[in-house]
mmCIF file with all atom_site columns, C-alpha atoms in Angstrom:
data_model
loop_
_atom_site.group_PDB
_atom_site.id
_atom_site.type_symbol
_atom_site.label_atom_id
_atom_site.label_alt_id
_atom_site.label_comp_id
_atom_site.label_asym_id
_atom_site.label_entity_id
_atom_site.label_seq_id
_atom_site.pdbx_PDB_ins_code
_atom_site.Cartn_x
_atom_site.Cartn_y
_atom_site.Cartn_z
_atom_site.occupancy
_atom_site.B_iso_or_equiv
_atom_site.pdbx_formal_charge
_atom_site.auth_seq_id
_atom_site.auth_comp_id
_atom_site.auth_asym_id
_atom_site.auth_atom_id
_atom_site.pdbx_PDB_model_num
ATOM 1   C CA . MET A 1 1   ? -15.225 -12.273 -0.483  1.00 0.00 ? 29  MET A CA 1
ATOM 2   C CA . VAL A 1 2   ? -13.589 -15.793 0.855   1.00 0.00 ? 30  VAL A CA 1
ATOM 3   C CA . ARG A 1 3   ? -15.650 -17.751 -1.504  1.00 0.00 ? 31  ARG A CA 1
ATOM 4   C CA . THR A 1 4   ? -14.669 -15.654 -4.837  1.00 0.00 ? 32  THR A CA 1
ATOM 5   C CA . SER A 1 5   ? -11.094 -15.069 -3.706  1.00 0.00 ? 33  SER A CA 1
ATOM 6   C CA . LEU A 1 6   ? -10.013 -18.297 -2.419  1.00 0.00 ? 34  LEU A CA 1
ATOM 7   C CA . ARG A 1 7   ? -12.772 -21.211 -1.800  1.00 0.00 ? 35  ARG A CA 1
ATOM 8   C CA . LYS A 1 8   ? -14.069 -21.391 -5.518  1.00 0.00 ? 36  LYS A CA 1
ATOM 9   C CA . PRO A 1 9   ? -11.067 -22.585 -7.753  1.00 0.00 ? 37  PRO A CA 1
ATOM 10  C CA . ALA A 1 10  ? -12.627 -21.006 -11.037 1.00 0.00 ? 38  ALA A CA 1
ATOM 11  C CA . LEU A 1 11  ? -13.369 -17.683 -9.384  1.00 0.00 ? 39  LEU A CA 1
ATOM 12  C CA . SER A 1 12  ? -10.113 -17.408 -7.483  1.00 0.00 ? 40  SER A CA 1
ATOM 13  C CA . ALA A 1 13  ? -8.089  -18.429 -10.726 1.00 0.00 ? 41  ALA A CA 1
ATOM 14  C CA . CYS A 1 14  ? -10.280 -15.645 -12.528 1.00 0.00 ? 42  CYS A CA 1
ATOM 15  C CA . SER A 1 15  ? -9.705  -12.967 -9.680  1.00 0.00 ? 43  SER A CA 1
ATOM 16  C CA . GLN A 1 16  ? -6.031  -13.421 -9.685  1.00 0.00 ? 44  GLN A CA 1
ATOM 17  C CA . ALA A 1 17  ? -5.797  -13.527 -13.654 1.00 0.00 ? 45  ALA A CA 1
ATOM 18  C CA . ARG A 1 18  ? -7.760  -10.339 -14.124 1.00 0.00 ? 46  ARG A CA 1
ATOM 19  C CA . LEU A 1 19  ? -5.303  -8.686  -11.299 1.00 0.00 ? 47  LEU A CA 1
ATOM 20  C CA . VAL A 1 20  ? -2.561  -9.719  -13.350 1.00 0.00 ? 48  VAL A CA 1
ATOM 21  C CA . ASN A 1 21  ? -4.084  -8.562  -16.620 1.00 0.00 ? 49  ASN A CA 1
ATOM 22  C CA . ASN A 1 22  ? -4.283  -5.301  -15.328 1.00 0.00 ? 50  ASN A CA 1
ATOM 23  C CA . LEU A 1 23  ? -0.765  -5.146  -13.957 1.00 0.00 ? 51  LEU A CA 1
ATOM 24  C CA . ASN A 1 24  ? 0.282   -5.767  -17.163 1.00 0.00 ? 52  ASN A CA 1
ATOM 25  C CA . ASP A 1 25  ? -2.007  -3.300  -18.756 1.00 0.00 ? 53  ASP A CA 1
ATOM 26  C CA . GLU A 1 26  ? -0.632  -0.682  -16.357 1.00 0.00 ? 54  GLU A CA 1
ATOM 27  C CA . LEU A 1 27  ? 2.816   -1.864  -17.628 1.00 0.00 ? 55  LEU A CA 1
ATOM 28  C CA . ALA A 1 28  ? 1.970   -1.135  -21.305 1.00 0.00 ? 56  ALA A CA 1
ATOM 29  C CA . TRP A 1 29  ? 0.367   2.349   -20.446 1.00 0.00 ? 57  TRP A CA 1
ATOM 30  C CA . GLY A 1 30  ? 2.847   3.379   -18.034 1.00 0.00 ? 58  GLY A CA 1
ATOM 31  C CA . LEU A 1 31  ? 6.251   2.442   -18.611 1.00 0.00 ? 59  LEU A CA 1
ATOM 32  C CA . LEU A 1 32  ? 6.461   0.813   -22.368 1.00 0.00 ? 60  LEU A CA 1
ATOM 33  C CA . PRO A 1 33  ? 5.992   4.259   -23.920 1.00 0.00 ? 61  PRO A CA 1
ATOM 34  C CA . LEU A 1 34  ? 9.150   5.270   -22.017 1.00 0.00 ? 62  LEU A CA 1
ATOM 35  C CA . LEU A 1 35  ? 11.213  1.970   -23.003 1.00 0.00 ? 63  LEU A CA 1
ATOM 36  C CA . PHE A 1 36  ? 10.063  3.173   -26.750 1.00 0.00 ? 64  PHE A CA 1
ATOM 37  C CA . ILE A 1 37  ? 11.115  6.518   -26.235 1.00 0.00 ? 65  ILE A CA 1
ATOM 38  C CA . CYS A 1 38  ? 14.532  5.317   -24.586 1.00 0.00 ? 66  CYS A CA 1
ATOM 39  C CA . GLY A 1 39  ? 14.846  3.224   -27.411 1.00 0.00 ? 67  GLY A CA 1
ATOM 40  C CA . GLY A 1 40  ? 15.106  6.082   -29.790 1.00 0.00 ? 68  GLY A CA 1
ATOM 41  C CA . LEU A 1 41  ? 11.604  6.156   -31.480 1.00 0.00 ? 69  LEU A CA 1
ATOM 42  C CA . PRO A 1 42  ? 10.007  9.429   -32.619 1.00 0.00 ? 70  PRO A CA 1
ATOM 43  C CA . VAL A 1 43  ? 6.932   10.471  -30.663 1.00 0.00 ? 71  VAL A CA 1
ATOM 44  C CA . GLY A 1 44  ? 4.574   9.371   -33.503 1.00 0.00 ? 72  GLY A CA 1
ATOM 45  C CA . GLN A 1 45  ? 5.661   5.947   -33.564 1.00 0.00 ? 73  GLN A CA 1
ATOM 46  C CA . VAL A 1 46  ? 5.542   5.993   -29.879 1.00 0.00 ? 74  VAL A CA 1
ATOM 47  C CA . GLY A 1 47  ? 1.983   6.872   -29.884 1.00 0.00 ? 75  GLY A CA 1
ATOM 48  C CA . LEU A 1 48  ? 1.229   4.127   -32.396 1.00 0.00 ? 76  LEU A CA 1
ATOM 49  C CA . LEU A 1 49  ? 2.487   1.420   -30.552 1.00 0.00 ? 77  LEU A CA 1
ATOM 50  C CA . ALA A 1 50  ? 0.549   2.844   -27.322 1.00 0.00 ? 78  ALA A CA 1
ATOM 51  C CA . ALA A 1 51  ? -2.502  2.630   -29.596 1.00 0.00 ? 79  ALA A CA 1
ATOM 52  C CA . LEU A 1 52  ? -2.220  -0.574  -31.012 1.00 0.00 ? 80  LEU A CA 1
ATOM 53  C CA . HIS A 1 53  ? -2.397  -2.789  -27.932 1.00 0.00 ? 81  HIS A CA 1
ATOM 54  C CA . PRO A 1 54  ? -5.865  -1.108  -26.741 1.00 0.00 ? 82  PRO A CA 1
ATOM 55  C CA . ALA A 1 55  ? -7.042  -1.138  -30.474 1.00 0.00 ? 83  ALA A CA 1
ATOM 56  C CA . VAL A 1 56  ? -6.408  -4.725  -31.141 1.00 0.00 ? 84  VAL A CA 1
ATOM 57  C CA . TRP A 1 57  ? -7.665  -5.677  -28.062 1.00 0.00 ? 85  TRP A CA 1
ATOM 58  C CA . GLY A 1 58  ? -11.139 -3.901  -28.226 1.00 0.00 ? 86  GLY A CA 1
ATOM 59  C CA . LEU A 1 59  ? -11.865 -5.105  -31.812 1.00 0.00 ? 87  LEU A CA 1
ATOM 60  C CA . GLY A 1 60  ? -10.608 -8.628  -30.948 1.00 0.00 ? 88  GLY A CA 1
ATOM 61  C CA . GLN A 1 61  ? -13.208 -8.983  -28.035 1.00 0.00 ? 89  GLN A CA 1
ATOM 62  C CA . LEU A 1 62  ? -16.060 -9.196  -30.962 1.00 0.00 ? 90  LEU A CA 1
ATOM 63  C CA . ILE A 1 63  ? -14.239 -12.365 -31.557 1.00 0.00 ? 91  ILE A CA 1
ATOM 64  C CA . THR A 1 64  ? -13.195 -13.768 -28.636 1.00 0.00 ? 92  THR A CA 1
ATOM 65  C CA . GLY A 1 65  ? -16.166 -13.059 -26.913 1.00 0.00 ? 93  GLY A CA 1
ATOM 66  C CA . PRO A 1 66  ? -18.457 -15.346 -28.903 1.00 0.00 ? 94  PRO A CA 1
ATOM 67  C CA . LEU A 1 67  ? -15.729 -18.040 -29.289 1.00 0.00 ? 95  LEU A CA 1
ATOM 68  C CA . SER A 1 68  ? -15.357 -18.362 -25.455 1.00 0.00 ? 96  SER A CA 1
ATOM 69  C CA . ASP A 1 69  ? -19.520 -19.033 -25.708 1.00 0.00 ? 97  ASP A CA 1
ATOM 70  C CA . ARG A 1 70  ? -19.042 -21.552 -28.091 1.00 0.00 ? 98  ARG A CA 1
ATOM 71  C CA . LEU A 1 71  ? -15.525 -23.408 -27.370 1.00 0.00 ? 99  LEU A CA 1
ATOM 72  C CA . GLY A 1 72  ? -15.418 -22.669 -23.662 1.00 0.00 ? 100 GLY A CA 1
ATOM 73  C CA . ARG A 1 73  ? -13.678 -20.265 -21.140 1.00 0.00 ? 101 ARG A CA 1
ATOM 74  C CA . LYS A 1 74  ? -10.401 -21.918 -19.749 1.00 0.00 ? 102 LYS A CA 1
ATOM 75  C CA . PRO A 1 75  ? -8.560  -22.379 -23.046 1.00 0.00 ? 103 PRO A CA 1
ATOM 76  C CA . ARG A 1 76  ? -9.219  -18.981 -23.822 1.00 0.00 ? 104 ARG A CA 1
ATOM 77  C CA . ILE A 1 77  ? -8.227  -17.331 -20.361 1.00 0.00 ? 105 ILE A CA 1
ATOM 78  C CA . THR A 1 78  ? -4.998  -19.729 -20.177 1.00 0.00 ? 106 THR A CA 1
ATOM 79  C CA . ALA A 1 79  ? -4.031  -19.143 -23.757 1.00 0.00 ? 107 ALA A CA 1
ATOM 80  C CA . GLY A 1 80  ? -4.520  -15.423 -23.239 1.00 0.00 ? 108 GLY A CA 1
ATOM 81  C CA . MET A 1 81  ? -2.354  -14.979 -20.551 1.00 0.00 ? 109 MET A CA 1
ATOM 82  C CA . LEU A 1 82  ? 0.619   -16.725 -21.869 1.00 0.00 ? 110 LEU A CA 1
ATOM 83  C CA . LEU A 1 83  ? 0.295   -14.930 -25.154 1.00 0.00 ? 111 LEU A CA 1
ATOM 84  C CA . GLN A 1 84  ? 0.510   -11.645 -23.219 1.00 0.00 ? 112 GLN A CA 1
ATOM 85  C CA . ALA A 1 85  ? 3.538   -13.092 -21.191 1.00 0.00 ? 113 ALA A CA 1
ATOM 86  C CA . VAL A 1 86  ? 5.180   -13.992 -24.752 1.00 0.00 ? 114 VAL A CA 1
ATOM 87  C CA . ALA A 1 87  ? 4.020   -10.462 -26.103 1.00 0.00 ? 115 ALA A CA 1
ATOM 88  C CA . LEU A 1 88  ? 5.898   -8.887  -23.038 1.00 0.00 ? 116 LEU A CA 1
ATOM 89  C CA . ALA A 1 89  ? 8.891   -11.036 -23.396 1.00 0.00 ? 117 ALA A CA 1
ATOM 90  C CA . GLY A 1 90  ? 9.087   -9.876  -27.334 1.00 0.00 ? 118 GLY A CA 1
ATOM 91  C CA . THR A 1 91  ? 9.023   -6.342  -26.254 1.00 0.00 ? 119 THR A CA 1
ATOM 92  C CA . ALA A 1 92  ? 11.650  -6.843  -23.640 1.00 0.00 ? 120 ALA A CA 1
ATOM 93  C CA . LEU A 1 93  ? 13.883  -8.755  -26.200 1.00 0.00 ? 121 LEU A CA 1
ATOM 94  C CA . ALA A 1 94  ? 13.323  -6.109  -29.044 1.00 0.00 ? 122 ALA A CA 1
ATOM 95  C CA . GLY A 1 95  ? 14.926  -2.990  -29.805 1.00 0.00 ? 123 GLY A CA 1
ATOM 96  C CA . SER A 1 96  ? 13.211  -1.461  -32.834 1.00 0.00 ? 124 SER A CA 1
ATOM 97  C CA . PHE A 1 97  ? 9.790   -0.333  -34.184 1.00 0.00 ? 125 PHE A CA 1
ATOM 98  C CA . LEU A 1 98  ? 8.658   -3.375  -36.137 1.00 0.00 ? 126 LEU A CA 1
ATOM 99  C CA . PRO A 1 99  ? 9.314   -6.079  -33.308 1.00 0.00 ? 127 PRO A CA 1
ATOM 100 C CA . TRP A 1 100 ? 7.937   -3.828  -31.024 1.00 0.00 ? 128 TRP A CA 1
ATOM 101 C CA . THR A 1 101 ? 4.668   -3.540  -33.223 1.00 0.00 ? 129 THR A CA 1
ATOM 102 C CA . ALA A 1 102 ? 4.371   -7.261  -33.556 1.00 0.00 ? 130 ALA A CA 1
ATOM 103 C CA . SER A 1 103 ? 4.459   -7.508  -29.619 1.00 0.00 ? 131 SER A CA 1
ATOM 104 C CA . ALA A 1 104 ? 1.962   -4.969  -29.214 1.00 0.00 ? 132 ALA A CA 1
ATOM 105 C CA . ILE A 1 105 ? -0.423  -6.505  -31.454 1.00 0.00 ? 133 ILE A CA 1
ATOM 106 C CA . LEU A 1 106 ? 0.322   -9.976  -29.579 1.00 0.00 ? 134 LEU A CA 1
ATOM 107 C CA . LEU A 1 107 ? -0.333  -8.207  -26.374 1.00 0.00 ? 135 LEU A CA 1
ATOM 108 C CA . GLY A 1 108 ? -3.872  -6.853  -27.785 1.00 0.00 ? 136 GLY A CA 1
ATOM 109 C CA . VAL A 1 109 ? -4.873  -10.276 -28.979 1.00 0.00 ? 137 VAL A CA 1
ATOM 110 C CA . GLY A 1 110 ? -3.967  -11.776 -25.644 1.00 0.00 ? 138 GLY A CA 1
ATOM 111 C CA . THR A 1 111 ? -5.716  -9.144  -23.689 1.00 0.00 ? 139 THR A CA 1
ATOM 112 C CA . ALA A 1 112 ? -8.960  -9.668  -26.131 1.00 0.00 ? 140 ALA A CA 1
ATOM 113 C CA . MET A 1 113 ? -8.930  -13.445 -25.232 1.00 0.00 ? 141 MET A CA 1
ATOM 114 C CA . VAL A 1 114 ? -8.781  -12.728 -21.473 1.00 0.00 ? 142 VAL A CA 1
ATOM 115 C CA . TYR A 1 115 ? -10.976 -9.551  -20.774 1.00 0.00 ? 143 TYR A CA 1
ATOM 116 C CA . PRO A 1 116 ? -14.611 -10.622 -21.906 1.00 0.00 ? 144 PRO A CA 1
ATOM 117 C CA . THR A 1 117 ? -13.964 -14.370 -20.813 1.00 0.00 ? 145 THR A CA 1
ATOM 118 C CA . LEU A 1 118 ? -13.083 -13.703 -17.284 1.00 0.00 ? 146 LEU A CA 1
ATOM 119 C CA . LEU A 1 119 ? -16.041 -12.003 -16.667 1.00 0.00 ? 147 LEU A CA 1
ATOM 120 C CA . ALA A 1 120 ? -18.168 -14.439 -18.487 1.00 0.00 ? 148 ALA A CA 1
ATOM 121 C CA . ALA A 1 121 ? -16.522 -17.133 -16.195 1.00 0.00 ? 149 ALA A CA 1
ATOM 122 C CA . ILE A 1 122 ? -17.348 -15.378 -12.951 1.00 0.00 ? 150 ILE A CA 1
ATOM 123 C CA . SER A 1 123 ? -21.220 -15.018 -14.347 1.00 0.00 ? 151 SER A CA 1
ATOM 124 C CA . ASP A 1 124 ? -20.799 -18.831 -15.176 1.00 0.00 ? 152 ASP A CA 1
ATOM 125 C CA . VAL A 1 125 ? -19.897 -20.035 -11.697 1.00 0.00 ? 153 VAL A CA 1
ATOM 126 C CA . ALA A 1 126 ? -21.934 -17.465 -9.250  1.00 0.00 ? 154 ALA A CA 1
ATOM 127 C CA . HIS A 1 127 ? -25.257 -18.449 -8.692  1.00 0.00 ? 155 HIS A CA 1
ATOM 128 C CA . PRO A 1 128 ? -27.755 -15.522 -9.123  1.00 0.00 ? 156 PRO A CA 1
ATOM 129 C CA . SER A 1 129 ? -28.350 -14.931 -5.505  1.00 0.00 ? 157 SER A CA 1
ATOM 130 C CA . TRP A 1 130 ? -24.480 -13.998 -5.013  1.00 0.00 ? 158 TRP A CA 1
ATOM 131 C CA . ARG A 1 131 ? -23.494 -13.201 -8.538  1.00 0.00 ? 159 ARG A CA 1
ATOM 132 C CA . ALA A 1 132 ? -23.391 -9.198  -7.855  1.00 0.00 ? 160 ALA A CA 1
ATOM 133 C CA . THR A 1 133 ? -21.172 -10.167 -4.750  1.00 0.00 ? 161 THR A CA 1
ATOM 134 C CA . ALA A 1 134 ? -18.949 -12.239 -6.817  1.00 0.00 ? 162 ALA A CA 1
ATOM 135 C CA . VAL A 1 135 ? -18.725 -9.483  -9.483  1.00 0.00 ? 163 VAL A CA 1
ATOM 136 C CA . GLY A 1 136 ? -17.808 -7.112  -6.911  1.00 0.00 ? 164 GLY A CA 1
ATOM 137 C CA . VAL A 1 137 ? -15.086 -8.889  -5.210  1.00 0.00 ? 165 VAL A CA 1
ATOM 138 C CA . TYR A 1 138 ? -13.680 -9.994  -8.900  1.00 0.00 ? 166 TYR A CA 1
ATOM 139 C CA . ARG A 1 139 ? -13.693 -6.347  -9.666  1.00 0.00 ? 167 ARG A CA 1
ATOM 140 C CA . LEU A 1 140 ? -11.667 -5.288  -6.378  1.00 0.00 ? 168 LEU A CA 1
ATOM 141 C CA . TRP A 1 141 ? -9.195  -7.753  -7.606  1.00 0.00 ? 169 TRP A CA 1
ATOM 142 C CA . ARG A 1 142 ? -9.375  -6.501  -10.900 1.00 0.00 ? 170 ARG A CA 1
ATOM 143 C CA . ASP A 1 143 ? -8.911  -2.760  -9.971  1.00 0.00 ? 171 ASP A CA 1
ATOM 144 C CA . THR A 1 144 ? -6.067  -3.515  -7.309  1.00 0.00 ? 172 THR A CA 1
ATOM 145 C CA . GLY A 1 145 ? -4.250  -4.890  -10.305 1.00 0.00 ? 173 GLY A CA 1
ATOM 146 C CA . PHE A 1 146 ? -3.640  -1.103  -11.486 1.00 0.00 ? 174 PHE A CA 1
ATOM 147 C CA . ALA A 1 147 ? -2.131  -0.174  -8.443  1.00 0.00 ? 175 ALA A CA 1
ATOM 148 C CA . VAL A 1 148 ? -0.167  -3.477  -8.077  1.00 0.00 ? 176 VAL A CA 1
ATOM 149 C CA . GLY A 1 149 ? 1.234   -3.002  -11.540 1.00 0.00 ? 177 GLY A CA 1
ATOM 150 C CA . ALA A 1 150 ? 2.173   0.615   -10.602 1.00 0.00 ? 178 ALA A CA 1
ATOM 151 C CA . LEU A 1 151 ? 4.097   -0.111  -7.811  1.00 0.00 ? 179 LEU A CA 1
ATOM 152 C CA . VAL A 1 152 ? 5.594   -3.541  -8.939  1.00 0.00 ? 180 VAL A CA 1
ATOM 153 C CA . ALA A 1 153 ? 6.823   -2.043  -12.521 1.00 0.00 ? 181 ALA A CA 1
ATOM 154 C CA . GLY A 1 154 ? 7.659   1.360   -11.208 1.00 0.00 ? 182 GLY A CA 1
ATOM 155 C CA . LEU A 1 155 ? 9.791   -0.404  -8.081  1.00 0.00 ? 183 LEU A CA 1
ATOM 156 C CA . VAL A 1 156 ? 11.433  -2.816  -10.514 1.00 0.00 ? 184 VAL A CA 1
ATOM 157 C CA . ALA A 1 157 ? 12.352  -0.026  -13.122 1.00 0.00 ? 185 ALA A CA 1
ATOM 158 C CA . ASP A 1 158 ? 13.881  2.259   -10.422 1.00 0.00 ? 186 ASP A CA 1
ATOM 159 C CA . LEU A 1 159 ? 16.013  -0.617  -9.306  1.00 0.00 ? 187 LEU A CA 1
ATOM 160 C CA . ALA A 1 160 ? 16.730  -2.367  -12.409 1.00 0.00 ? 188 ALA A CA 1
ATOM 161 C CA . GLY A 1 161 ? 15.632  -0.531  -15.237 1.00 0.00 ? 189 GLY A CA 1
ATOM 162 C CA . LEU A 1 162 ? 12.706  -0.527  -17.863 1.00 0.00 ? 190 LEU A CA 1
ATOM 163 C CA . VAL A 1 163 ? 13.709  -3.851  -19.431 1.00 0.00 ? 191 VAL A CA 1
ATOM 164 C CA . ALA A 1 164 ? 13.857  -5.760  -16.276 1.00 0.00 ? 192 ALA A CA 1
ATOM 165 C CA . ALA A 1 165 ? 10.519  -4.566  -15.292 1.00 0.00 ? 193 ALA A CA 1
ATOM 166 C CA . VAL A 1 166 ? 8.916   -5.798  -18.544 1.00 0.00 ? 194 VAL A CA 1
ATOM 167 C CA . TRP A 1 167 ? 10.687  -9.265  -17.831 1.00 0.00 ? 195 TRP A CA 1
ATOM 168 C CA . VAL A 1 168 ? 9.067   -9.386  -14.206 1.00 0.00 ? 196 VAL A CA 1
ATOM 169 C CA . VAL A 1 169 ? 5.724   -8.313  -15.456 1.00 0.00 ? 197 VAL A CA 1
ATOM 170 C CA . ALA A 1 170 ? 6.126   -10.950 -18.172 1.00 0.00 ? 198 ALA A CA 1
ATOM 171 C CA . ALA A 1 171 ? 7.158   -13.503 -15.568 1.00 0.00 ? 199 ALA A CA 1
ATOM 172 C CA . LEU A 1 172 ? 4.122   -12.807 -13.634 1.00 0.00 ? 200 LEU A CA 1
ATOM 173 C CA . THR A 1 173 ? 1.787   -12.876 -16.360 1.00 0.00 ? 201 THR A CA 1
ATOM 174 C CA . ALA A 1 174 ? 3.010   -16.399 -17.570 1.00 0.00 ? 202 ALA A CA 1
ATOM 175 C CA . ALA A 1 175 ? 2.656   -17.616 -13.764 1.00 0.00 ? 203 ALA A CA 1
ATOM 176 C CA . SER A 1 176 ? -0.774  -16.557 -13.692 1.00 0.00 ? 204 SER A CA 1
ATOM 177 C CA . GLY A 1 177 ? -1.690  -18.408 -16.953 1.00 0.00 ? 205 GLY A CA 1
ATOM 178 C CA . LEU A 1 178 ? -0.277  -21.569 -15.376 1.00 0.00 ? 206 LEU A CA 1
ATOM 179 C CA . ILE A 1 179 ? -2.390  -20.834 -12.353 1.00 0.00 ? 207 ILE A CA 1
ATOM 180 C CA . VAL A 1 180 ? -5.335  -20.798 -14.317 1.00 0.00 ? 208 VAL A CA 1
ATOM 181 C CA . ALA A 1 181 ? -4.520  -23.749 -16.198 1.00 0.00 ? 209 ALA A CA 1
ATOM 182 C CA . VAL A 1 182 ? -3.739  -25.933 -13.041 1.00 0.00 ? 210 VAL A CA 1
ATOM 183 C CA . ARG A 1 183 ? -6.504  -24.308 -10.714 1.00 0.00 ? 211 ARG A CA 1
ATOM 184 C CA . MET A 1 184 ? -9.447  -23.590 -13.130 1.00 0.00 ? 212 MET A CA 1
ATOM 185 C CA . TYR A 1 185 ? -11.869 -25.682 -14.179 1.00 0.00 ? 213 TYR A CA 1
ATOM 186 C CA . GLU A 1 186 ? -14.105 -25.479 -17.468 1.00 0.00 ? 214 GLU A CA 1
ATOM 187 C CA . THR A 1 187 ? -16.982 -23.231 -16.401 1.00 0.00 ? 215 THR A CA 1
ATOM 188 C CA . HIS A 1 188 ? -19.155 -22.991 -19.457 1.00 0.00 ? 216 HIS A CA 1
ATOM 189 C CA . ARG A 1 189 ? -20.306 -26.144 -21.516 1.00 0.00 ? 217 ARG A CA 1
ATOM 190 C CA . PRO A 1 190 ? -20.837 -25.020 -25.061 1.00 0.00 ? 218 PRO A CA 1
ATOM 191 C CA . THR A 1 191 ? -24.427 -25.316 -26.367 1.00 0.00 ? 219 THR A CA 1
ATOM 192 C CA . GLU A 1 192 ? -25.833 -25.772 -29.644 1.00 0.00 ? 220 GLU A CA 1
ATOM 193 C CA . GLN A 1 193 ? -26.172 -22.158 -31.068 1.00 0.00 ? 221 GLN A CA 1
ATOM 194 C CA . PRO A 1 194 ? -29.560 -21.021 -32.481 1.00 0.00 ? 222 PRO A CA 1
#
């Protein structure tokens, strides 16, 4: 647990990024629909916005996964986390359907850049003799992100409002991207594709 969480810079950077990524997923699924409803959107538009993020994320992985194999892991993880932060900031600043739509799409693109690449980076670094342990610890941090996201976003929303919760999660996401930029090293050297 210590090796993956603290000692190995790439593994610890990936683990914290995955925690924060799930933290912002929790915000997207739990509080953003409430923000959209409070913004006066009808239920159909709220449903569309809620569906855009996972749809773009799911389809986007078909592109971003192979890109990380060809171009490396660190740039995609860093850029993906920072793009998610920008998307969340855009959500906090916006107040109508079209800007929220653009933010939801950007959030999906950022998540697609991060989601498959983090797990690939863990596999790059962890030796087969302890890879399952490393993946298990990584998943512990990943799944903890849901609980932390619910608590952080919920508490901030109760104390300061929904928009404040979005800003806090945007700031945490940006900080996570910067941690990856500073702490992580490139784990995958691109090879010639067949």
